[in-house]
Every structure is written in structure tokens, then in C-alpha cells.
Amino acid sequence: MALLCMITVGALNGQPSNQIAGFSNYGINSVDLVAPGTNIYSTLPNGAFGVKCGVDGSGIQIQNCYGFLSGTSMAAPHVSGVAGLVASIRPDWTAQQIRDAIVYSTRYLPEIAKYVASGGVVSAYNAVKVAVSGDRKSTRLNSSHVKRSRMPS
């Protein structure tokens, strides 16, 4: 059973294709939205994923470095960041209200509409607009592309 405040995230390949990444989970009954999840520049701990960070100019082993990673674990932080933005504007909102504002304000992508419930990619801009207006229910009226609703009536 899904929690009403949970956001399930798939990974998007990104432009120009705007397709679900081959490794990503998907399904209109199981995934709410997508976020960029391929070739994300991130921190890499020395030794993880076979990474050798090397040594600095003094000959000291560098413990962490940067590189490109792909996965839903790279997509989810985009959505977490948007949740933080919405929560900072509306600290009085519950987790479910924040979730609804994010899911119902996605940017519609016809290429993935049949694969995820919202039919779109997370949009910080749209979610912040909803939070500023304070009317999260108005997003329901503007989101005819959302295929599944866990939003209370």
C-alpha cells in the first residue's frame, strides 16, 4: 500500500529524447513522476564504483572526487530539493500537501505520459508557483494529464 505522502520517482534520459531511462522503474500505477537521472555530475567517494580519486599536489590521497552517475538515486534528489523549496515557502503544509503540489505541477511530457501517473517531469518553477499561491487544490484543475490521483477529495 502506497503512503499518501510518498513520491515515487523514475529517471529521465533528458534532452533531446525525453525518454524514460532504460534502467528506470515506470508505470502509471506505481511511479508518480520523473526527474533527470542520467549523467548527473556528483560526488564520488574514493574506492566506490571502482573510482580512484588519485593524490593531490602534496602526494596525499584524495578521499572524494566528482564524476557522472546515472540512476533513480540520481533522480530522487531533484524531487527532494523541490520538496524542500515548497516546504520553505509553506512550512504549515503537511507532507501530503507538499507531495500533491509537486506531483500535480509537473511539466507534461507527451513522450512519457503513458509511463508515469503525472505524465510529466518534476518542475521546481511550477511547484513554487503553487506554494506561493497557497492553493494546492488549483493544481488538480490544471492537471488533466494526471492519470492517477491519490489526492483526497
mmCIF file of C-alpha atoms in Angstrom:
data_model
loop_
_atom_site.group_PDB
_atom_site.id
_atom_site.type_symbol
_atom_site.label_atom_id
_atom_site.label_comp_id
_atom_site.label_asym_id
_atom_site.label_seq_id
_atom_site.Cartn_x
_atom_site.Cartn_y
_atom_site.Cartn_z
ATOM 1 C CA MET A 1 0.000 0.000 0.000
ATOM 2 C CA ALA A 2 1.409 3.375 -1.010
ATOM 3 C CA LEU A 3 1.718 6.130 1.533
ATOM 4 C CA LEU A 4 -0.201 9.270 0.660
ATOM 5 C CA CYS A 5 2.855 11.426 1.297
ATOM 6 C CA MET A 6 5.288 9.325 -0.752
ATOM 7 C CA ILE A 7 6.528 10.464 -4.166
ATOM 8 C CA THR A 8 7.745 7.692 -6.438
ATOM 9 C CA VAL A 9 10.355 8.837 -8.943
ATOM 10 C CA GLY A 10 11.568 7.457 -12.241
ATOM 11 C CA ALA A 11 14.651 8.550 -14.158
ATOM 12 C CA LEU A 12 14.524 10.597 -17.344
ATOM 13 C CA ASN A 13 17.189 10.327 -20.038
ATOM 14 C CA GLY A 14 16.868 14.016 -20.705
ATOM 15 C CA GLN A 15 17.023 16.117 -23.793
ATOM 16 C CA PRO A 16 16.769 15.765 -26.670
ATOM 17 C CA SER A 17 14.955 12.425 -26.244
ATOM 18 C CA ASN A 18 12.966 12.999 -23.020
ATOM 19 C CA GLN A 19 12.521 9.242 -22.631
ATOM 20 C CA ILE A 20 12.375 7.072 -19.532
ATOM 21 C CA ALA A 21 15.883 5.761 -18.851
ATOM 22 C CA GLY A 22 16.274 2.093 -19.740
ATOM 23 C CA PHE A 23 17.135 1.160 -16.150
ATOM 24 C CA SER A 24 14.277 3.156 -14.585
ATOM 25 C CA ASN A 25 11.133 1.883 -12.978
ATOM 26 C CA TYR A 26 7.860 3.086 -14.546
ATOM 27 C CA GLY A 27 4.099 2.511 -14.525
ATOM 28 C CA ILE A 28 1.101 4.799 -14.143
ATOM 29 C CA ASN A 29 0.023 2.871 -11.053
ATOM 30 C CA SER A 30 3.437 2.890 -9.397
ATOM 31 C CA VAL A 31 5.526 5.901 -10.475
ATOM 32 C CA ASP A 32 4.355 9.474 -9.896
ATOM 33 C CA LEU A 33 6.821 11.479 -11.973
ATOM 34 C CA VAL A 34 10.279 11.532 -13.499
ATOM 35 C CA ALA A 35 13.347 13.666 -12.919
ATOM 36 C CA PRO A 36 16.732 13.874 -14.651
ATOM 37 C CA GLY A 37 18.611 10.688 -13.827
ATOM 38 C CA THR A 38 21.339 10.094 -16.403
ATOM 39 C CA ASN A 39 24.860 11.510 -16.484
ATOM 40 C CA ILE A 40 24.409 13.514 -13.286
ATOM 41 C CA TYR A 41 27.626 15.125 -12.040
ATOM 42 C CA SER A 42 28.004 14.036 -8.433
ATOM 43 C CA THR A 43 30.463 13.395 -5.646
ATOM 44 C CA LEU A 44 32.188 10.038 -5.653
ATOM 45 C CA PRO A 45 33.813 8.556 -2.568
ATOM 46 C CA ASN A 46 37.289 7.170 -3.228
ATOM 47 C CA GLY A 47 37.032 3.461 -3.976
ATOM 48 C CA ALA A 48 33.292 3.442 -4.704
ATOM 49 C CA PHE A 49 32.230 2.249 -8.150
ATOM 50 C CA GLY A 50 35.878 1.476 -8.889
ATOM 51 C CA VAL A 51 36.809 5.171 -8.590
ATOM 52 C CA LYS A 52 40.403 6.088 -7.888
ATOM 53 C CA CYS A 53 40.469 9.758 -6.958
ATOM 54 C CA GLY A 54 44.244 9.995 -7.052
ATOM 55 C CA VAL A 55 46.558 12.170 -4.996
ATOM 56 C CA ASP A 56 46.832 15.911 -4.568
ATOM 57 C CA GLY A 57 49.942 18.030 -5.275
ATOM 58 C CA SER A 58 51.393 17.068 -1.877
ATOM 59 C CA GLY A 59 51.082 13.360 -2.534
ATOM 60 C CA ILE A 60 48.138 12.969 -0.142
ATOM 61 C CA GLN A 61 45.385 10.571 -1.188
ATOM 62 C CA ILE A 62 42.246 12.453 -2.271
ATOM 63 C CA GLN A 63 39.294 10.945 -0.418
ATOM 64 C CA ASN A 64 36.497 12.225 -2.637
ATOM 65 C CA CYS A 65 36.174 13.397 -6.214
ATOM 66 C CA TYR A 66 33.494 14.064 -8.814
ATOM 67 C CA GLY A 67 32.102 12.116 -11.714
ATOM 68 C CA PHE A 68 28.993 11.205 -13.669
ATOM 69 C CA LEU A 69 26.432 8.720 -12.366
ATOM 70 C CA SER A 70 23.040 7.524 -13.569
ATOM 71 C CA GLY A 71 20.109 6.025 -11.701
ATOM 72 C CA THR A 72 16.864 6.707 -9.952
ATOM 73 C CA SER A 73 19.108 7.510 -6.990
ATOM 74 C CA MET A 74 20.327 10.463 -9.054
ATOM 75 C CA ALA A 75 16.752 11.464 -9.990
ATOM 76 C CA ALA A 76 15.239 11.392 -6.494
ATOM 77 C CA PRO A 77 17.397 14.250 -5.103
ATOM 78 C CA HIS A 78 15.915 16.607 -7.703
ATOM 79 C CA VAL A 79 12.468 15.907 -6.258
ATOM 80 C CA SER A 80 13.726 16.168 -2.674
ATOM 81 C CA GLY A 81 15.129 19.605 -3.482
ATOM 82 C CA VAL A 82 11.772 20.744 -4.853
ATOM 83 C CA ALA A 83 10.071 19.406 -1.715
ATOM 84 C CA GLY A 84 12.479 21.498 0.347
ATOM 85 C CA LEU A 85 11.649 24.595 -1.683
ATOM 86 C CA VAL A 86 7.906 24.066 -1.258
ATOM 87 C CA ALA A 87 8.287 23.356 2.472
ATOM 88 C CA SER A 88 10.335 26.526 2.940
ATOM 89 C CA ILE A 89 7.516 28.569 1.427
ATOM 90 C CA ARG A 90 4.703 26.651 3.152
ATOM 91 C CA PRO A 91 6.032 25.331 6.481
ATOM 92 C CA ASP A 92 2.414 24.843 7.594
ATOM 93 C CA TRP A 93 1.699 22.267 4.860
ATOM 94 C CA THR A 94 1.711 18.562 5.644
ATOM 95 C CA ALA A 95 3.899 16.102 3.776
ATOM 96 C CA GLN A 96 0.870 15.064 1.719
ATOM 97 C CA GLN A 97 0.115 18.670 0.750
ATOM 98 C CA ILE A 98 3.728 19.152 -0.361
ATOM 99 C CA ARG A 99 3.581 15.903 -2.324
ATOM 100 C CA ASP A 100 0.373 16.930 -4.050
ATOM 101 C CA ALA A 101 1.793 20.324 -5.012
ATOM 102 C CA ILE A 102 4.816 18.621 -6.609
ATOM 103 C CA VAL A 103 3.006 15.786 -8.395
ATOM 104 C CA TYR A 104 0.202 17.969 -9.724
ATOM 105 C CA SER A 105 2.545 20.670 -11.006
ATOM 106 C CA THR A 106 4.801 18.543 -13.194
ATOM 107 C CA ARG A 107 5.747 19.711 -16.669
ATOM 108 C CA TYR A 108 3.823 17.495 -19.066
ATOM 109 C CA LEU A 109 5.922 15.432 -21.478
ATOM 110 C CA PRO A 110 3.896 13.559 -24.088
ATOM 111 C CA GLU A 111 6.822 11.141 -24.597
ATOM 112 C CA ILE A 112 6.404 9.735 -21.083
ATOM 113 C CA ALA A 113 2.712 10.388 -20.403
ATOM 114 C CA LYS A 114 1.793 6.726 -20.725
ATOM 115 C CA TYR A 115 4.568 5.623 -18.343
ATOM 116 C CA VAL A 116 4.053 7.704 -15.166
ATOM 117 C CA ALA A 117 0.969 8.843 -13.264
ATOM 118 C CA SER A 118 1.557 12.580 -13.568
ATOM 119 C CA GLY A 119 2.598 12.369 -17.201
ATOM 120 C CA GLY A 120 5.462 14.708 -16.507
ATOM 121 C CA VAL A 121 8.815 15.724 -15.136
ATOM 122 C CA VAL A 122 9.269 17.490 -11.804
ATOM 123 C CA SER A 123 9.120 21.285 -12.130
ATOM 124 C CA ALA A 124 10.565 23.441 -9.375
ATOM 125 C CA TYR A 125 9.111 26.533 -11.038
ATOM 126 C CA ASN A 126 5.566 25.159 -11.164
ATOM 127 C CA ALA A 127 5.711 23.725 -7.637
ATOM 128 C CA VAL A 128 6.949 27.038 -6.210
ATOM 129 C CA LYS A 129 4.144 28.863 -8.051
ATOM 130 C CA VAL A 130 1.632 26.554 -6.362
ATOM 131 C CA ALA A 131 3.254 27.092 -2.960
ATOM 132 C CA VAL A 132 3.306 30.875 -3.355
ATOM 133 C CA SER A 133 -0.360 30.913 -4.376
ATOM 134 C CA GLY A 134 -1.153 28.696 -1.392
ATOM 135 C CA ASP A 135 -3.826 26.900 -3.379
ATOM 136 C CA ARG A 136 -2.570 23.366 -3.928
ATOM 137 C CA LYS A 137 -6.025 22.186 -4.996
ATOM 138 C CA SER A 138 -5.945 24.522 -8.003
ATOM 139 C CA THR A 139 -3.275 22.254 -9.467
ATOM 140 C CA ARG A 140 -5.838 19.467 -9.723
ATOM 141 C CA LEU A 141 -7.942 21.594 -12.069
ATOM 142 C CA ASN A 142 -4.941 22.355 -14.259
ATOM 143 C CA SER A 143 -3.579 18.819 -14.399
ATOM 144 C CA SER A 144 -5.875 16.909 -16.689
ATOM 145 C CA HIS A 145 -2.815 14.900 -17.750
ATOM 146 C CA VAL A 146 -2.538 13.264 -14.307
ATOM 147 C CA LYS A 147 -3.770 9.695 -14.761
ATOM 148 C CA ARG A 148 -3.969 8.608 -11.142
ATOM 149 C CA SER A 149 -4.985 10.566 -8.115
ATOM 150 C CA ARG A 150 -4.107 9.824 -4.535
ATOM 151 C CA MET A 151 -5.240 13.323 -3.673
ATOM 152 C CA PRO A 152 -8.105 13.421 -1.158
ATOM 153 C CA SER A 153 -11.390 14.881 -2.419
#
